[in-house]
Short mmCIF file of C-alpha atoms and ligand atoms in Angstrom, two decimals:
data_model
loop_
_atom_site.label_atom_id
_atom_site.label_comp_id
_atom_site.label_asym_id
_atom_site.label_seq_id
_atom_site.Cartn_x
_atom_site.Cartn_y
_atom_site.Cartn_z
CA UNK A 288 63.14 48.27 134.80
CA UNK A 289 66.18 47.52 136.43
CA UNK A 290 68.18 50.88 137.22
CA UNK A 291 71.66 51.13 135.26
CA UNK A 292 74.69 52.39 137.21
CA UNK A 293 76.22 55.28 135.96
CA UNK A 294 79.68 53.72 135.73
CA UNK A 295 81.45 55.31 132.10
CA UNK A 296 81.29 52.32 129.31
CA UNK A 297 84.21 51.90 126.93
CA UNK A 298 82.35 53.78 124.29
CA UNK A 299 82.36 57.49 123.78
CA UNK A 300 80.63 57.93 120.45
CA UNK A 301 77.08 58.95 119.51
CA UNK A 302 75.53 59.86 116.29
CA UNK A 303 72.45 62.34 116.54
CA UNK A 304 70.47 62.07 113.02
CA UNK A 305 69.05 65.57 112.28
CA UNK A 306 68.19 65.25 108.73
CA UNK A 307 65.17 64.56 108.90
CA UNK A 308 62.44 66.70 106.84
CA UNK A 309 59.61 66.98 109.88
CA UNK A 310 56.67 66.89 107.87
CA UNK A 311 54.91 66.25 110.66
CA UNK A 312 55.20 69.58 112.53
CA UNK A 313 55.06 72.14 109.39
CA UNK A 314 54.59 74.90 108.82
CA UNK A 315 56.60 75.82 112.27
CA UNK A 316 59.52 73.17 110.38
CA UNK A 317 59.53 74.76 107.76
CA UNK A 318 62.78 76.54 108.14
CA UNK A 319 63.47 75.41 111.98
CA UNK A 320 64.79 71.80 112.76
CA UNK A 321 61.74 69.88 114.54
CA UNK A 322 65.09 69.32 116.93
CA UNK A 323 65.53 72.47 117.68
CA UNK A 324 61.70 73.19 118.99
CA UNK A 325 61.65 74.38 122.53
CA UNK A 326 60.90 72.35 125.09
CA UNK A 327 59.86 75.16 127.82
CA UNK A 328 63.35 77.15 127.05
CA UNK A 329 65.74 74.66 125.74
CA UNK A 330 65.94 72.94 122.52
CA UNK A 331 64.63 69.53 122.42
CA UNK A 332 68.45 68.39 120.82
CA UNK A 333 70.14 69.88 124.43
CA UNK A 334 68.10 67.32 126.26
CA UNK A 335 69.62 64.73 123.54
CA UNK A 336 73.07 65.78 124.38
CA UNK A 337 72.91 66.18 128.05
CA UNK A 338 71.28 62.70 128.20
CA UNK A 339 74.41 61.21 125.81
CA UNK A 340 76.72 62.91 128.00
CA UNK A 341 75.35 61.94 131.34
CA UNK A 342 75.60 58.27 129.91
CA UNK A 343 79.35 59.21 129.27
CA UNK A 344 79.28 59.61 125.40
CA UNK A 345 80.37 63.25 125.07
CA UNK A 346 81.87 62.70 121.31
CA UNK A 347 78.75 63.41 119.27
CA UNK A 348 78.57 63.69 115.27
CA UNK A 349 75.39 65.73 114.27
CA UNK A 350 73.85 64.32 110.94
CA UNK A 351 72.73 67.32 109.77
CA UNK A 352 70.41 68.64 106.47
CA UNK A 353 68.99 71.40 105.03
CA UNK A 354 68.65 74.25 108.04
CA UNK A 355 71.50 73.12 109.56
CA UNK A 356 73.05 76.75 110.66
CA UNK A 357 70.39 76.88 113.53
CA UNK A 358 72.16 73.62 114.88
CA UNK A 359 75.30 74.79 114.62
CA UNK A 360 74.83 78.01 116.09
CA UNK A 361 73.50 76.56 118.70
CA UNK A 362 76.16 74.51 119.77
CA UNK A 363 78.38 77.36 118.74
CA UNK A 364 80.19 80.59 120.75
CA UNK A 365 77.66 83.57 120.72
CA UNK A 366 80.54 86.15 121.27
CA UNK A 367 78.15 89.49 121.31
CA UNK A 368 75.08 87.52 123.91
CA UNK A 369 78.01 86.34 126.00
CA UNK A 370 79.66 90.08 125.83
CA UNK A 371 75.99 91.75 126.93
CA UNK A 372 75.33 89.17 129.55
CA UNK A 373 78.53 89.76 130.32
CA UNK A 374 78.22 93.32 131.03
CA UNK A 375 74.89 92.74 132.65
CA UNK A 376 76.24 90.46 135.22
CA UNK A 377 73.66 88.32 134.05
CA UNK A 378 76.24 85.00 135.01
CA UNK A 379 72.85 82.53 135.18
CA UNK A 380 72.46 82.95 131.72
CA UNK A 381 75.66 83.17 130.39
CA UNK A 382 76.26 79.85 131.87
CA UNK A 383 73.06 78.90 130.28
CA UNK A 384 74.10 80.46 126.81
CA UNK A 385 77.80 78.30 127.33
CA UNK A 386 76.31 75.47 128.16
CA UNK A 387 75.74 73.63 125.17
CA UNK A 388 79.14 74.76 123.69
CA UNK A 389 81.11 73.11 126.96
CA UNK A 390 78.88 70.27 127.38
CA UNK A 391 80.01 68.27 124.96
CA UNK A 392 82.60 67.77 121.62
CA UNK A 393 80.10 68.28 119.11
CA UNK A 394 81.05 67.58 115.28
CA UNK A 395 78.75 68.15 111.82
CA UNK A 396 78.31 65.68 109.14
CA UNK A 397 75.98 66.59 106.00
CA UNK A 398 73.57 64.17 104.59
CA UNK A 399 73.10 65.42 101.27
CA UNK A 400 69.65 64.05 100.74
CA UNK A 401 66.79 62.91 103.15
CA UNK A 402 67.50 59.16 102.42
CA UNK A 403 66.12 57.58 105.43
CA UNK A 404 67.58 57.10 108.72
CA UNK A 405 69.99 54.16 107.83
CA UNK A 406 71.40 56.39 105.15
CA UNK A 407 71.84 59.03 107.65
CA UNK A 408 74.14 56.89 110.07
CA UNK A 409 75.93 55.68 107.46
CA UNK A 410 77.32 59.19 106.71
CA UNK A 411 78.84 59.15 110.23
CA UNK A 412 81.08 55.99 109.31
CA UNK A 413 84.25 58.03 108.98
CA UNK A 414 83.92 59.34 112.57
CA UNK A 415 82.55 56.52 114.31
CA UNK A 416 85.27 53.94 112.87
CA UNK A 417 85.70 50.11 114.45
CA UNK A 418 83.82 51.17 117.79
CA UNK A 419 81.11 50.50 119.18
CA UNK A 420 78.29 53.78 118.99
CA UNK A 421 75.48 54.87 119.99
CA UNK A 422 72.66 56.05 117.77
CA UNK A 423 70.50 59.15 119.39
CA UNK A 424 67.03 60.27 117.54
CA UNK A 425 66.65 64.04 117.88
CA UNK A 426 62.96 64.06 118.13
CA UNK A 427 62.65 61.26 120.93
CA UNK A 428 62.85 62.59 124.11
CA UNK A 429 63.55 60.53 127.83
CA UNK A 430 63.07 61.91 130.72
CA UNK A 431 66.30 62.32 132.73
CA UNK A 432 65.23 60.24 135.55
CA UNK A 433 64.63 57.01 133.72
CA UNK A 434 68.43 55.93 132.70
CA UNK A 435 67.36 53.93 129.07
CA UNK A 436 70.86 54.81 127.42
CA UNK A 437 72.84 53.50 130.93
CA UNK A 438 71.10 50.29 130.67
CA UNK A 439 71.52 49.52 127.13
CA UNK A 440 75.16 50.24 127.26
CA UNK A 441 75.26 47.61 130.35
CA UNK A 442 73.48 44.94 128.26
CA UNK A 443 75.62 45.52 125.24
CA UNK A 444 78.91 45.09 127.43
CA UNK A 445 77.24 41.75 128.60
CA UNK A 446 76.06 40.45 125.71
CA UNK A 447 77.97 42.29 122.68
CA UNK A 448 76.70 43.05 119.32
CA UNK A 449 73.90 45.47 119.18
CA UNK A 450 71.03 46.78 121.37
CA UNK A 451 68.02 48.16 120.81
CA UNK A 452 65.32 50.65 123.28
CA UNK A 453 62.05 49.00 122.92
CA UNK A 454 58.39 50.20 123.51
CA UNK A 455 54.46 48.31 123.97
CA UNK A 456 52.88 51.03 122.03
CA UNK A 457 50.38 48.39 121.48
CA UNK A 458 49.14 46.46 117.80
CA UNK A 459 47.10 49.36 116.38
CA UNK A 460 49.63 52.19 116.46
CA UNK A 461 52.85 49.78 115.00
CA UNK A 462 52.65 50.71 111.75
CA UNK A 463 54.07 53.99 112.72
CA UNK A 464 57.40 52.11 113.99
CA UNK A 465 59.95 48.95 113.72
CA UNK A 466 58.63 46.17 115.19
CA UNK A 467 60.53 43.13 116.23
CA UNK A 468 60.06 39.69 117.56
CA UNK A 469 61.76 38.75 120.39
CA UNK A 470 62.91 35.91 122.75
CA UNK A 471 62.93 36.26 126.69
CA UNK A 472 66.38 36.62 128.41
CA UNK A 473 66.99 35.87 132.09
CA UNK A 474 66.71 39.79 132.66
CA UNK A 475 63.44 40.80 132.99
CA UNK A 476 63.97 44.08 131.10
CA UNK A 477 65.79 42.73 128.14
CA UNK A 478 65.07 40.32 124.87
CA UNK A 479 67.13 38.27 122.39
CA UNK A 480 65.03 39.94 118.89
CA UNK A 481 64.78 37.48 116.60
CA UNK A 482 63.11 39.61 113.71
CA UNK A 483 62.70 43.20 112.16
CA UNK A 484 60.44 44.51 110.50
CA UNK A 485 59.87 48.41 109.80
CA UNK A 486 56.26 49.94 109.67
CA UNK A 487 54.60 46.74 109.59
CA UNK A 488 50.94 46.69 108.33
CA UNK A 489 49.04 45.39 111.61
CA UNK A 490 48.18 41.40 110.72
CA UNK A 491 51.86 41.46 109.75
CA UNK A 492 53.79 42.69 113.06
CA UNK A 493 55.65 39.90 114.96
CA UNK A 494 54.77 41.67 117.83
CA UNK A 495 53.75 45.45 119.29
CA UNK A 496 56.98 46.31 120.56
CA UNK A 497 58.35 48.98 118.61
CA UNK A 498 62.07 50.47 118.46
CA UNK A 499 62.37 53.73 119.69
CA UNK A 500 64.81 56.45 119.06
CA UNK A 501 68.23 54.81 121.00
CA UNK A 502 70.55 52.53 119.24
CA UNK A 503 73.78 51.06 120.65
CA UNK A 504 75.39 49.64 117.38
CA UNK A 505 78.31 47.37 116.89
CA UNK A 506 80.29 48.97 113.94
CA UNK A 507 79.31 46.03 111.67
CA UNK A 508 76.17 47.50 110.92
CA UNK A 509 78.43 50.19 108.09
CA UNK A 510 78.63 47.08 105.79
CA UNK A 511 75.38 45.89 106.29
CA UNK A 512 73.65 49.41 105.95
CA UNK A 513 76.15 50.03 102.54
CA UNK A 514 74.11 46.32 101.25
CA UNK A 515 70.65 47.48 102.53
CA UNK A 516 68.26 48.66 99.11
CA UNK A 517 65.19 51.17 99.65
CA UNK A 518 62.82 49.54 102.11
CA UNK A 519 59.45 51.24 103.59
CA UNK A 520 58.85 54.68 102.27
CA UNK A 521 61.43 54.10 99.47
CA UNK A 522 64.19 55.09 102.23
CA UNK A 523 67.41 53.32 103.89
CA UNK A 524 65.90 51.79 106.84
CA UNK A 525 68.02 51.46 109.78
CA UNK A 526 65.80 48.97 111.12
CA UNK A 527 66.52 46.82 108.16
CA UNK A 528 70.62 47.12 108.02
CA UNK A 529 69.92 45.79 111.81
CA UNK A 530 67.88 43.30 110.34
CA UNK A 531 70.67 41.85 108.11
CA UNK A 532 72.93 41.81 111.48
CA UNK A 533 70.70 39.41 113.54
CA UNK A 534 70.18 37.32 110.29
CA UNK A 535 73.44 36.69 110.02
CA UNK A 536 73.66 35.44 113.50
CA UNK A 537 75.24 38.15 115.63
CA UNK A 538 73.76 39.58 118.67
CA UNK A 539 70.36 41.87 118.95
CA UNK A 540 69.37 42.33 122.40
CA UNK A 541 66.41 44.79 123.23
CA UNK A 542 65.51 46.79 126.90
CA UNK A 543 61.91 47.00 127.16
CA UNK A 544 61.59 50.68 128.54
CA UNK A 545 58.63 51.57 131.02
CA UNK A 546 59.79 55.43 131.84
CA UNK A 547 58.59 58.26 130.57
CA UNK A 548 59.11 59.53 126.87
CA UNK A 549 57.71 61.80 124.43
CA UNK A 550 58.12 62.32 120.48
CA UNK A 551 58.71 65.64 120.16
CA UNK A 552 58.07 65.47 116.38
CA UNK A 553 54.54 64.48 117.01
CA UNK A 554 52.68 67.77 117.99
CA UNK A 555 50.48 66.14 120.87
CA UNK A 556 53.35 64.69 122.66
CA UNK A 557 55.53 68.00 122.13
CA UNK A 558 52.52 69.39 123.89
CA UNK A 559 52.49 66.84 126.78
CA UNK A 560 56.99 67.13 127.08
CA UNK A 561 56.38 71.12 127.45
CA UNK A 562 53.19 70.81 130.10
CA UNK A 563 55.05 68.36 132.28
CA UNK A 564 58.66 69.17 131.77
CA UNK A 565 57.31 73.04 132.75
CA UNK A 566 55.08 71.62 135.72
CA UNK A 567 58.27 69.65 137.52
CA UNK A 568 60.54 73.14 136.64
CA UNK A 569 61.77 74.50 139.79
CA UNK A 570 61.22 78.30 138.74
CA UNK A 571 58.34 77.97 136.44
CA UNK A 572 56.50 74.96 138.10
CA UNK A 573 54.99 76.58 141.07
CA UNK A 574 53.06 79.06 139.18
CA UNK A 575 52.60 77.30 136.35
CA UNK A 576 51.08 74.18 138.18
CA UNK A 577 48.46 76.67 139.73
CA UNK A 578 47.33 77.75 136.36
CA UNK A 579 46.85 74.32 135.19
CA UNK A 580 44.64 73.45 138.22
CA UNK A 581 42.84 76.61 137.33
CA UNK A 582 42.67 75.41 133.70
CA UNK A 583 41.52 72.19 134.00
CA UNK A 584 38.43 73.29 136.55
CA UNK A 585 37.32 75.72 133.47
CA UNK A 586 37.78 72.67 131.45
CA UNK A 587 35.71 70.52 133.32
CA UNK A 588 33.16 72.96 133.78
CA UNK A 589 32.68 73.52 130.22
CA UNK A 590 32.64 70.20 129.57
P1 UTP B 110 61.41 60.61 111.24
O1 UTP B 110 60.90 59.30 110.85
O2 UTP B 110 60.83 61.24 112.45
O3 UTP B 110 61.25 61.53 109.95
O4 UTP B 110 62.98 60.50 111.40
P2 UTP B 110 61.28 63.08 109.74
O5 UTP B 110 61.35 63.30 108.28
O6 UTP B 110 62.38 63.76 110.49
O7 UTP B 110 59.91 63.61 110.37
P3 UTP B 110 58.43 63.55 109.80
O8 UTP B 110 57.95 62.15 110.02
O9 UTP B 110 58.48 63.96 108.35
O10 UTP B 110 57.68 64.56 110.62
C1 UTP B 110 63.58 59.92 112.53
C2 UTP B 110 64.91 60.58 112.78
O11 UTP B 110 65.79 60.34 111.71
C3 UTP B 110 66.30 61.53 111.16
C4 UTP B 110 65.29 62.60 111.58
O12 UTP B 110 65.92 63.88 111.69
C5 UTP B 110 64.80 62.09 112.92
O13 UTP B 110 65.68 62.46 113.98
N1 UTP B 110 66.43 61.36 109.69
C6 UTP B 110 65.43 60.79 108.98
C7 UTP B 110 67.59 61.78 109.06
O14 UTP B 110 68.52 62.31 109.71
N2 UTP B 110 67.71 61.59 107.72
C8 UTP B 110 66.73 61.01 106.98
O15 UTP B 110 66.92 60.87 105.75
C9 UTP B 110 65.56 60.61 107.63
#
């Protein structure tokens, strides 16, 4: 794909849905976020941030749930840490502990209920206003180097309206996603979609791209969320409020994404985010790319 620059769009706004209930990953969900998981020794939601930030969105509105004080403490002052780091001289990791308190303006919105993800951004109407936003999934995680959220915020400056980060995941694994059908652009990387549809059965998917967890919204999509009923899983589908936008003629444009991601909610690819994102560390990685050498020989062998 065609590398973004990292020139600061008009837009500063992001909403980070966190309401989720992670069914997928219990019982370690049960009373942790899935977001706030480690990946190696951060949380997976400080790679979310430090990615909105880097794309120059540094006002974010958490949609939080139930468990919310572990988020919030997070991106919260830890007054006694700091103090004993403090007095330990320990300045790498009080920087580390400040971090995610500097890094960004972070605000909390409560969704009352799990209602689905289009329910969830709606809550953040108040703060996001008559701008244009960006919508961040917690669990979906992009690896620094590939610059998805610079690009989309390029295409939505050149085309307006709305655009969405699409995936091949390929026909037999789209029910698990929104699926859309799409028109080629003159940019190799991006598509005009044409059609939504969330967790399509198979036979019924326009096509096995499937949206993935970054959104760059045009405001419009409050009223059209406020008309959308209970659609797959008896929830408020995002998907579908976008749905109503491109039906009533304004723009959708998707960026096909070919870098590296992982789903953090999904326990195999939390796996894979911690093996690699450990392997590549610069303090970890050395020794920890020996054992997997050493690892994967006993594997082999016992094969
Ligand atoms: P998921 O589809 O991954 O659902 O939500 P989930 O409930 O969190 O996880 P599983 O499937 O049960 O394991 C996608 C994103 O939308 C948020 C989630 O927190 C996640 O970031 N979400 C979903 C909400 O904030 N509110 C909702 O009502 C639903």
């Amino acid at each position: 794909m065609t590398q973004a620059s990292r020139t600061p769009s008009p837009t500063r706004k992001v909403v980070i849905p966190v309401a989720g209930l992670g069914t997928r990953f219990l019982p370690a969900t049960k009373a942790v976020p899935k977001e706030m998981l480690p990946v190696v020794d951060v949380p997976a939601l400080q790679y979310i941030v430090e990615e909105a930030v880097r794309a120059g969105l540094p006002e974010v509105m958490m949609v939080t749930g139930r468990n919310k004080s572990a988020i919030e403490d997070h991106f919260d002052r830890m007054p006694e840490i700091e103090a004993a780091l403090e007095r330990k001289g320990d300045h790498a990791r009080l920087a580390a502990v400040r971090r995610p308190t500097e890094m960004a303006d972070v605000h909390f919105i409560r969704q009352g209920q799990a209602l689905g993800l289009g329910h969830a951004v709606l809550c953040a109407a108040p703060f996001v206003g008559n701008d244009v936003f960006a919508v961040m999934l917690g669990d979906d995680l992009i690896d620094s180097r590939d610059l998805l959220l610079e690009r989309m915020l390029e295409v939505q400056a050149q085309h307006g309206g709305s655009v969405l980060a699409l995936l091949e995941v390929g026909i037999s694994n789209i029910d698990k996603y929104g699926a859309v059908a799409v028109q080629p652009t003159d940019a190799e990387d991006v598509v005009r979609i044409t059609d939504l549809v969330e967790k399509p059965r198979q036979e019924q998917a326009p096509s096995s791209l499937a949206i993935i967890g970054r959104y760059v919204l045009a405001p419009e999509i409050f009223a059209a969320l406020r008309d959308t009923p209970p659609g797959a899983g008896g929830e408020i589908q995002l998907t579908d409020g976008i749905k109503a936008l491109a039906t009533a003629g304004q723009p959708v444009h998707g960026v096909v994404f070919t870098g590296r991601r992982y789903d953090t909610g999904d326990r195999l690819d939390y796996l894979k985010a911690v093996v690699r994102l450990a392997a590549e560390r610069d303090d970890l990685g050395p020794a920890f790319r020996d054992f997997l050498v050493e690892f994967s020989a006993d594997l082999t062998h016992t094969q």
